[in-house]
Coordinates of N, CA, C and O in Angstrom, one line a residue:
D1 N 20.5 126.0 113.0 CA 19.8 127.3 112.4 C 20.7 128.0 112.2 O 22.1 128.6 112.1
Y2 N 20.3 127.9 110.6 CA 21.7 128.8 109.8 C 20.9 130.9 109.8 O 21.8 131.1 109.0
S3 N 19.6 131.1 110.7 CA 19.6 132.5 110.4 C 20.9 133.3 110.8 O 21.0 134.1 110.8
I4 N 21.5 132.7 112.0 CA 22.9 133.7 112.6 C 23.7 134.0 111.4 O 24.0 135.1 111.5
L5 N 23.3 133.6 109.9 CA 24.5 133.6 109.0 C 23.5 134.9 107.6 O 24.0 134.9 106.9
D6 N 22.1 135.0 108.6 CA 21.6 136.1 107.4 C 22.0 137.3 107.7 O 20.8 138.3 106.9
T7 N 23.2 138.1 108.0 CA 23.9 139.2 108.3 C 24.0 139.4 106.0 O 23.9 138.7 105.5
T8 N 24.0 140.8 106.1 CA 24.2 141.4 104.6 C 25.5 142.1 104.5 O 25.3 142.7 105.4
D9 N 25.9 142.2 103.3 CA 26.7 142.7 103.4 C 26.3 144.4 102.6 O 26.8 145.3 102.3
D10 N 25.0 144.5 102.5 CA 24.6 145.0 102.0 C 23.8 146.7 103.0 O 23.2 147.1 102.4
D11 N 24.0 146.1 104.4 CA 23.5 147.0 105.3 C 24.4 148.2 104.9 O 25.7 148.8 104.7
P12 N 23.5 149.3 104.8 CA 24.3 150.6 104.9 C 24.9 151.3 106.0 O 25.6 151.9 105.3
A13 N 24.7 150.7 107.2 CA 25.2 151.2 108.2 C 26.2 150.6 108.8 O 27.4 150.9 109.5
F14 N 26.7 148.9 109.1 CA 27.2 148.1 109.5 C 28.2 147.2 108.5 O 27.6 147.1 107.3
F15 N 29.1 146.8 109.1 CA 29.8 145.7 108.1 C 29.9 144.7 108.9 O 30.0 145.0 110.4
Y16 N 29.7 143.1 108.7 CA 29.0 142.6 109.2 C 30.7 141.7 108.9 O 30.9 141.4 108.1
G17 N 31.0 140.6 110.2 CA 32.1 139.4 110.2 C 31.6 138.5 110.6 O 31.2 138.3 111.9
I18 N 32.1 137.4 110.3 CA 32.0 135.8 110.4 C 32.4 135.0 111.3 O 34.0 134.7 110.5
G19 N 32.6 134.5 112.3 CA 33.1 133.5 112.8 C 33.0 132.4 113.0 O 32.1 132.4 113.5
D20 N 33.5 131.4 113.0 CA 33.6 129.9 114.0 C 34.7 129.5 114.5 O 35.8 129.0 113.7
G21 N 35.0 129.0 115.5 CA 35.6 128.4 116.3 C 35.1 127.4 117.1 O 33.9 127.0 116.9
A22 N 36.5 126.3 117.5 CA 36.4 124.7 117.5 C 37.6 124.4 118.4 O 38.4 125.0 117.6
S23 N 36.6 123.9 119.3 CA 37.8 123.7 120.8 C 37.1 123.0 121.5 O 36.2 122.9 121.7
R24 N 38.3 121.7 121.6 CA 37.9 121.3 123.3 C 37.2 121.6 124.3 O 36.2 121.9 125.4
M25 N 38.0 123.1 124.2 CA 38.0 124.2 125.7 C 36.2 125.1 125.0 O 36.8 126.0 123.6
R26 N 35.5 125.3 125.5 CA 34.3 126.2 125.2 C 35.2 127.3 125.2 O 34.8 128.4 123.8
Q27 N 35.6 128.0 125.7 CA 36.3 129.6 125.7 C 37.2 129.2 124.9 O 37.6 130.5 124.2
L28 N 38.0 128.5 124.6 CA 39.0 129.0 123.5 C 38.1 129.0 122.3 O 38.6 129.6 120.6
A29 N 37.3 128.2 121.7 CA 36.3 128.3 120.7 C 35.6 129.1 120.3 O 36.0 130.5 119.0
R30 N 35.2 129.9 121.4 CA 34.8 131.8 121.7 C 36.0 132.4 121.1 O 35.6 133.0 119.9
S31 N 37.2 132.1 121.7 CA 37.7 133.5 121.3 C 38.0 133.2 120.1 O 38.9 134.4 119.4
Q32 N 38.7 131.9 119.4 CA 38.8 132.0 117.9 C 37.9 132.6 117.3 O 38.2 132.6 115.9
S33 N 36.5 132.2 117.0 CA 35.7 132.3 116.8 C 35.6 133.8 116.7 O 35.8 134.3 115.8
M34 N 36.0 134.6 117.4 CA 35.8 136.0 117.9 C 36.9 136.9 117.2 O 36.8 137.5 115.5
A35 N 38.1 136.0 117.1 CA 38.8 135.9 116.4 C 38.9 136.6 115.0 O 39.3 137.6 113.8
L36 N 38.2 135.1 114.4 CA 38.0 135.0 113.3 C 36.9 136.1 112.2 O 37.3 136.5 110.9
A37 N 36.1 136.5 113.3 CA 35.1 137.5 113.2 C 35.6 138.8 113.1 O 35.5 139.4 111.6
R38 N 36.7 139.6 113.7 CA 37.9 139.9 113.8 C 37.9 140.7 112.0 O 37.9 141.7 111.7
S39 N 39.1 139.3 112.0 CA 39.4 139.3 111.1 C 38.8 139.3 109.7 O 39.4 140.4 108.4
D40 N 37.9 138.3 109.2 CA 37.0 139.4 108.2 C 36.0 140.6 108.6 O 36.2 141.3 107.1
L41 N 36.3 141.3 109.3 CA 35.6 142.6 109.9 C 37.0 143.5 108.9 O 36.3 144.4 108.4
A42 N 37.9 143.1 109.1 CA 39.0 144.0 108.8 C 39.2 143.8 107.8 O 39.6 144.4 106.5
L43 N 38.9 142.6 106.9 CA 38.9 142.6 105.3 C 38.0 143.1 104.5 O 38.4 143.9 103.7
K44 N 36.8 143.1 105.0 CA 35.6 144.0 104.7 C 36.3 145.2 104.3 O 35.6 146.1 103.1
Y45 N 36.3 146.4 105.6 CA 36.9 147.4 105.6 C 37.9 147.9 105.0 O 38.3 148.7 104.6
Q46 N 38.8 147.2 104.7 CA 40.0 146.9 104.1 C 39.7 147.2 102.6 O 40.1 148.1 102.0
A47 N 39.0 146.6 102.2 CA 38.7 146.8 101.3 C 37.5 147.5 100.3 O 38.1 148.5 99.1
E48 N 37.0 148.1 101.1 CA 35.9 149.5 100.9 C 36.7 150.3 100.8 O 36.6 151.4 100.0
V49 N 38.0 150.5 101.9 CA 38.6 151.9 101.5 C 39.2 152.0 100.1 O 39.2 152.9 99.4
V50 N 40.2 150.7 100.2 CA 41.0 150.8 99.1 C 39.9 150.6 97.6 O 40.2 151.1 96.7
A51 N 38.6 150.7 97.8 CA 37.7 150.4 96.6 C 37.6 152.1 96.2 O 37.7 152.7 95.3
L52 N 37.3 152.8 97.5 CA 36.7 154.4 97.5 C 38.2 154.8 96.8 O 38.2 156.0 95.7
V53 N 39.3 154.3 97.3 CA 40.4 154.9 96.8 C 41.3 154.8 95.2 O 41.1 155.8 94.0
Q54 N 40.1 153.8 94.8 CA 40.3 153.2 93.3 C 39.9 154.5 92.6 O 39.9 155.4 91.1
N55 N 38.6 154.5 92.8 CA 37.2 155.3 92.7 C 37.7 156.6 92.2 O 37.8 157.1 91.3
A56 N 38.4 156.5 93.6 CA 38.2 157.6 93.2 C 39.5 159.0 92.5 O 39.4 159.6 91.7
M57 N 40.3 157.8 92.6 CA 41.5 158.3 91.6 C 41.3 157.9 90.2 O 41.7 159.2 89.6
E58 N 40.4 157.3 90.0 CA 39.6 157.5 87.9 C 38.5 158.6 88.1 O 39.2 159.3 87.3
Q59 N 38.2 159.1 89.6 CA 37.1 159.9 89.0 C 38.1 161.3 88.5 O 37.5 162.2 88.1
V60 N 39.3 161.7 89.6 CA 40.3 162.5 89.3 C 41.1 162.2 88.1 O 42.3 163.4 88.2
G61 N 41.6 161.4 87.6 CA 42.2 161.4 86.7 C 43.6 161.1 86.7 O 44.5 161.1 85.9
F62 N 43.8 160.7 87.7 CA 45.3 159.7 88.6 C 45.3 157.9 88.0 O 45.1 157.2 88.2
D63 N 46.6 157.9 87.4 CA 47.4 156.8 87.3 C 48.9 156.9 87.5 O 49.5 157.0 86.9
N64 N 48.3 156.8 88.8 CA 49.5 156.7 89.6 C 49.9 155.8 90.4 O 49.3 155.2 91.7
P65 N 50.6 154.9 89.8 CA 50.7 153.4 90.4 C 51.2 153.4 91.9 O 50.3 152.2 92.6
T66 N 52.4 154.3 92.1 CA 52.9 154.1 93.5 C 51.9 154.8 94.5 O 51.6 154.8 95.4
L67 N 50.8 155.7 94.3 CA 49.9 156.0 94.9 C 49.4 155.3 95.5 O 48.9 154.8 96.9
A68 N 48.6 154.6 94.4 CA 47.8 153.2 94.9 C 48.4 152.1 95.4 O 47.8 151.8 96.5
A69 N 49.4 151.8 95.3 CA 50.0 150.8 96.3 C 50.5 151.4 97.7 O 50.2 151.0 98.8
A70 N 50.7 152.5 98.2 CA 51.3 153.8 99.3 C 50.0 153.5 99.8 O 49.9 153.4 100.6
T71 N 48.6 153.5 99.2 CA 47.5 153.7 100.0 C 46.7 152.6 100.4 O 46.3 152.6 101.3
S72 N 46.8 151.2 99.1 CA 46.3 150.1 99.5 C 47.4 149.8 101.3 O 46.9 148.7 101.7
A73 N 48.5 149.9 100.7 CA 49.8 149.6 102.5 C 49.4 149.7 103.0 O 49.1 149.6 104.2
T74 N 49.2 151.3 103.2 CA 48.7 151.6 104.1 C 47.4 151.6 104.7 O 47.3 152.0 106.3
T75 N 46.2 151.7 104.2 CA 45.2 150.3 104.2 C 45.5 149.3 105.2 O 45.1 149.6 106.3
V76 N 46.5 148.8 104.5 CA 46.2 147.3 105.2 C 47.4 147.7 107.0 O 46.3 147.0 107.5
Q77 N 47.8 148.7 106.8 CA 48.8 148.8 108.2 C 47.9 149.4 109.5 O 48.2 149.1 110.2
F78 N 46.9 150.3 109.0 CA 45.9 150.7 109.8 C 44.6 150.0 110.5 O 43.7 150.5 111.2
T79 N 44.7 149.4 109.6 CA 43.4 148.2 109.3 C 42.7 147.6 111.1 O 41.8 147.7 111.0
Q80 N 43.8 146.8 111.2 CA 43.4 145.4 112.5 C 42.9 146.8 113.9 O 42.9 146.5 114.4
A81 N 44.1 148.1 114.0 CA 43.9 149.2 114.8 C 42.2 149.1 115.9 O 41.8 149.2 116.3
Y82 N 41.4 149.3 113.7 CA 40.0 150.0 114.1 C 39.0 148.7 114.3 O 38.1 149.1 114.8
V83 N 39.3 147.5 114.3 CA 37.9 145.9 115.4 C 38.0 146.3 116.3 O 37.0 145.7 116.7
T84 N 38.9 147.2 117.3 CA 38.1 147.2 119.0 C 36.6 147.6 118.6 O 36.2 147.8 119.9
D85 N 36.3 148.6 117.9 CA 35.1 149.1 118.2 C 34.0 148.4 117.6 O 32.6 148.8 117.7
S86 N 34.6 147.2 117.6 CA 33.1 145.8 116.4 C 32.4 145.5 118.1 O 32.9 145.3 119.4
R87 N 31.7 144.8 117.9 CA 30.6 144.2 118.8 C 29.8 143.0 118.5 O 29.5 143.0 117.0
V88 N 29.8 141.7 119.1 CA 29.3 140.9 118.8 C 27.7 140.8 118.6 O 27.3 141.1 119.9
T89 N 27.1 140.5 117.5 CA 24.9 141.0 117.7 C 24.8 139.4 117.5 O 23.0 139.3 118.1
N90 N 25.3 138.5 117.5 CA 24.3 137.2 117.3 C 25.6 136.0 117.9 O 26.8 136.1 117.2
S91 N 25.2 135.0 118.5 CA 26.4 133.9 118.8 C 25.8 132.7 118.8 O 24.5 132.4 119.0
H92 N 26.1 131.8 118.3 CA 24.8 130.2 118.3 C 26.8 129.6 119.0 O 27.4 128.6 118.3
T93 N 26.1 128.7 120.2 CA 27.5 128.1 120.9 C 26.7 126.4 120.5 O 25.4 126.1 121.0
C94 N 27.6 125.9 119.9 CA 26.3 123.7 120.5 C 28.3 123.0 120.7 O 29.4 123.3 120.5
R95 N 27.6 121.8 120.7 CA 28.7 121.1 121.3 C 28.7 119.8 120.6 O 27.7 119.2 120.2
E96 N 29.6 119.0 119.8 CA 29.4 117.8 118.7 C 30.6 117.2 119.0 O 32.0 117.7 118.7
G97 N 30.2 116.4 119.6 CA 31.1 115.1 120.3 C 32.0 115.4 121.4 O 31.5 116.0 122.9
S98 N 33.6 115.6 121.3 CA 33.9 116.4 122.7 C 34.4 117.7 122.4 O 35.5 118.7 123.3
D99 N 33.9 118.2 121.2 CA 34.4 119.4 120.5 C 33.4 120.9 121.0 O 32.4 120.1 120.6
W100 N 33.5 122.0 120.8 CA 32.7 123.0 121.2 C 33.0 123.6 119.6 O 34.0 124.2 119.6
H101 N 31.9 124.0 119.2 CA 32.2 125.4 118.3 C 31.2 126.2 118.5 O 29.8 126.1 119.5
V102 N 31.5 127.2 118.3 CA 30.7 128.8 118.2 C 30.8 129.5 117.1 O 32.3 129.5 116.6
F103 N 30.3 129.8 116.3 CA 29.6 130.9 115.7 C 29.2 131.8 116.0 O 27.7 132.0 116.6
L104 N 29.6 132.6 115.3 CA 28.9 134.5 116.1 C 29.1 135.2 114.8 O 29.9 135.1 114.3
V105 N 28.4 136.0 114.9 CA 28.7 137.8 114.3 C 28.9 138.5 114.6 O 28.1 139.1 115.9
M106 N 29.9 139.5 114.1 CA 30.3 140.8 114.8 C 30.0 142.1 113.9 O 29.8 141.4 112.8
Q107 N 29.5 142.6 114.4 CA 29.6 144.4 112.9 C 30.3 145.2 114.1 O 30.7 145.3 114.7
V108 N 30.5 145.9 112.8 CA 31.3 147.8 113.3 C 30.7 148.5 112.2 O 29.9 147.6 111.7
E109 N 30.4 149.5 113.0 CA 29.7 150.8 112.4 C 30.6 151.7 111.0 O 31.6 151.7 111.1
K110 N 29.7 151.6 109.7 CA 30.6 151.9 108.6 C 31.5 153.2 108.4 O 32.3 153.2 108.5
G111 N 30.0 154.0 109.3 CA 30.9 155.4 108.5 C 31.6 155.7 109.7 O 32.7 156.2 109.2
N112 N 31.5 155.3 111.0 CA 32.7 155.7 112.0 C 34.5 155.0 111.4 O 35.4 155.3 111.4
I113 N 34.3 153.8 111.0 CA 35.6 152.9 111.0 C 36.3 154.0 109.4 O 36.9 153.8 109.7
L114 N 35.3 153.8 108.8 CA 35.8 154.1 107.0 C 36.0 156.1 107.7 O 37.1 156.0 107.1
D115 N 35.7 157.3 108.7 CA 36.3 158.1 108.2 C 37.9 158.1 109.3 O 38.3 158.8 109.0
K116 N 37.7 157.1 110.4 CA 39.0 157.0 110.9 C 40.0 156.4 110.1 O 41.5 157.0 110.4
L117 N 39.5 155.2 109.4 CA 40.6 154.7 108.3 C 41.3 155.8 107.6 O 42.3 155.9 107.2
V118 N 40.4 156.8 106.6 CA 41.1 157.7 105.6 C 41.4 158.0 106.1 O 42.4 158.7 105.4
E119 N 41.3 159.1 107.2 CA 42.1 159.9 108.1 C 43.3 159.4 108.5 O 44.3 160.7 108.1
E120 N 43.5 158.3 108.4 CA 45.1 157.4 108.9 C 46.1 157.7 107.6 O 46.8 157.4 107.6
V121 N 44.5 157.5 106.7 CA 45.5 156.7 105.6 C 46.2 158.4 105.0 O 47.3 158.3 104.6
E122 N 45.6 159.1 105.1 CA 45.6 160.6 104.2 C 46.9 160.5 104.8 O 47.7 161.4 104.7
A123 N 46.6 160.9 106.2 CA 47.7 161.4 107.3 C 49.1 161.0 107.1 O 50.3 161.3 106.6
Q124 N 49.4 159.5 106.9 CA 50.6 158.3 106.8 C 51.1 159.4 105.3 O 52.8 159.2 104.8
L125 N 50.6 159.4 104.0 CA 50.7 159.4 103.1 C 51.0 161.1 102.7 O 52.3 160.8 102.2
Q126 N 50.1 161.8 103.5 CA 51.3 163.2 103.3 C 52.4 163.5 104.7 O 53.4 163.5 104.1
E127 N 52.4 162.3 105.7 CA 53.4 161.9 106.6 C 54.8 161.7 105.6 O 56.0 162.5 105.3
N128 N 54.9 160.4 104.4 CA 55.9 160.5 103.5 C 56.1 161.3 102.9 O 57.1 161.6 101.8
I129 N 55.1 162.4 101.8 CA 55.6 163.4 101.9 C 56.7 164.1 102.4 O 57.9 165.0 102.1
E130 N 56.5 164.3 103.3 CA 56.7 165.3 104.4 C 58.9 164.7 104.5 O 59.5 165.3 104.4
T131 N 58.9 163.3 104.5 CA 60.2 162.9 104.7 C 60.6 162.9 103.4 O 61.3 161.9 103.2
G132 N 60.0 162.8 102.1 CA 61.1 162.4 100.8 C 60.9 161.2 100.8 O 61.4 160.0 99.8
D133 N 59.9 160.3 101.1 CA 60.0 159.2 100.8 C 58.4 159.2 99.6 O 58.0 157.4 99.3
A134 N 58.0 159.9 98.9 CA 56.7 159.9 98.3 C 57.4 159.8 97.1 O 58.1 161.1 96.6
A135 N 56.6 159.2 96.3 CA 56.6 159.1 94.4 C 55.4 159.7 93.7 O 55.0 159.2 93.3
Y136 N 54.8 161.0 94.9 CA 54.0 161.6 94.4 C 53.7 162.7 95.4 O 54.6 163.0 95.9
S137 N 52.9 163.9 94.9 CA 52.7 165.3 95.0 C 51.7 165.6 96.4 O 50.8 164.9 97.0
R138 N 51.6 165.8 96.8 CA 50.8 166.7 98.4 C 49.5 167.2 97.1 O 48.5 166.8 97.8
E139 N 49.9 167.8 96.2 CA 48.1 167.7 95.8 C 48.3 167.0 95.4 O 46.7 167.2 95.0
Q140 N 48.6 165.8 94.6 CA 48.2 164.7 94.0 C 47.1 164.3 95.6 O 45.6 163.7 95.1
T141 N 47.7 163.8 96.5 CA 47.0 163.4 97.8 C 45.6 164.7 97.7 O 45.1 164.0 98.1
D142 N 46.2 165.8 98.4 CA 45.1 166.3 98.8 C 43.7 165.7 97.4 O 42.6 166.0 97.8
K143 N 44.2 166.1 96.3 CA 42.8 166.5 95.6 C 42.2 164.9 95.4 O 41.3 164.7 95.6
L144 N 43.2 163.7 95.9 CA 42.3 162.8 95.7 C 41.1 162.2 96.9 O 40.2 161.7 96.9
F145 N 42.2 162.8 98.1 CA 41.6 162.9 99.8 C 40.4 163.8 99.8 O 39.2 163.6 100.5
E146 N 40.4 165.0 99.1 CA 39.1 165.5 98.8 C 37.8 164.6 98.1 O 36.7 164.9 98.7
Q147 N 38.3 163.7 97.0 CA 37.0 162.9 96.6 C 36.7 162.0 97.2 O 36.0 161.4 97.1
V148 N 37.5 161.7 97.8 CA 37.2 160.3 99.2 C 35.9 160.5 99.9 O 35.3 159.6 99.7
N149 N 36.8 162.0 100.5 CA 35.7 162.5 101.5 C 34.2 163.1 101.3 O 33.6 162.8 101.7
D150 N 34.1 163.6 100.2 CA 33.2 163.2 99.4 C 32.2 162.7 99.1 O 31.1 162.5 99.7
E151 N 32.9 161.6 98.6 CA 32.1 160.1 98.5 C 31.4 159.8 99.7 O 30.2 158.7 99.8
L152 N 32.6 159.6 100.8 CA 32.1 159.4 102.2 C 30.8 160.3 102.9 O 30.2 159.9 103.5
E153 N 31.2 161.8 102.0 CA 29.8 162.4 102.3 C 29.1 162.5 101.6 O 27.8 162.2 102.2
K154 N 28.7 161.8 101.2 CA 27.7 161.6 99.9 C 26.7 160.0 100.6 O 25.3 160.2 101.0
R155 N 27.8 159.1 101.1 CA 27.4 158.0 101.5 C 26.4 158.5 102.9 O 25.3 157.4 103.3
R156 N 27.0 159.7 103.9 CA 26.7 159.9 105.1 C 24.8 160.0 104.5 O 24.4 160.7 106.1
A157 N 25.1 161.4 103.6 CA 23.5 161.2 103.2 C 23.0 160.9 102.6 O 21.6 161.5 102.0
G158 N 23.5 159.5 102.2 CA 22.2 158.2 101.9 C 22.2 158.4 100.6 O 21.7 157.1 99.4
G159 N 23.2 159.4 99.7 CA 23.8 158.6 98.4 C 24.7 158.0 98.3 O 25.4 157.3 99.4
G160 N 25.1 157.4 96.7 CA 26.5 156.7 96.6 C 26.2 155.2 97.5 O 25.4 154.9 98.1
Q161 N 27.1 154.4 97.1 CA 27.0 152.8 97.5 C 27.3 152.9 99.6 O 27.8 153.8 99.8
A162 N 26.7 152.3 99.1 CA 27.1 151.7 101.0 C 28.2 150.8 101.3 O 29.6 150.3 100.6

């Protein structure tokens, strides 16, 4: 039954992560499956935030590879912390020979995760400026995150990409 995989990446409200774990021990198979689903979720919203920032950089006319790299690195740093807001929406367990297989789908609300992650990235970049570790200015980051937050607001209002 592949209906468990009928989740869509086009859902405007949620990110979905899919995990597939196998082990001789049922609980270990479930734990593996959950870990893989969380990793899948993290990669999806990490990519979403990086794309939001890159799009905002293009819209405001910034061509600053250092700022782009710092944003990406900071996004990766904070991504795993927010997988805790996820929940299992569907799962299927079966036994094949001596192994248990667990397939599951986890979801996390897009708006909450994106808001939190963008806030963390912005705070880290501002801290880099304050400590003198940045090759970009406060004016650039303020303008950039104003654009990112405008895009997030459009999404909440039902416009823009999901």
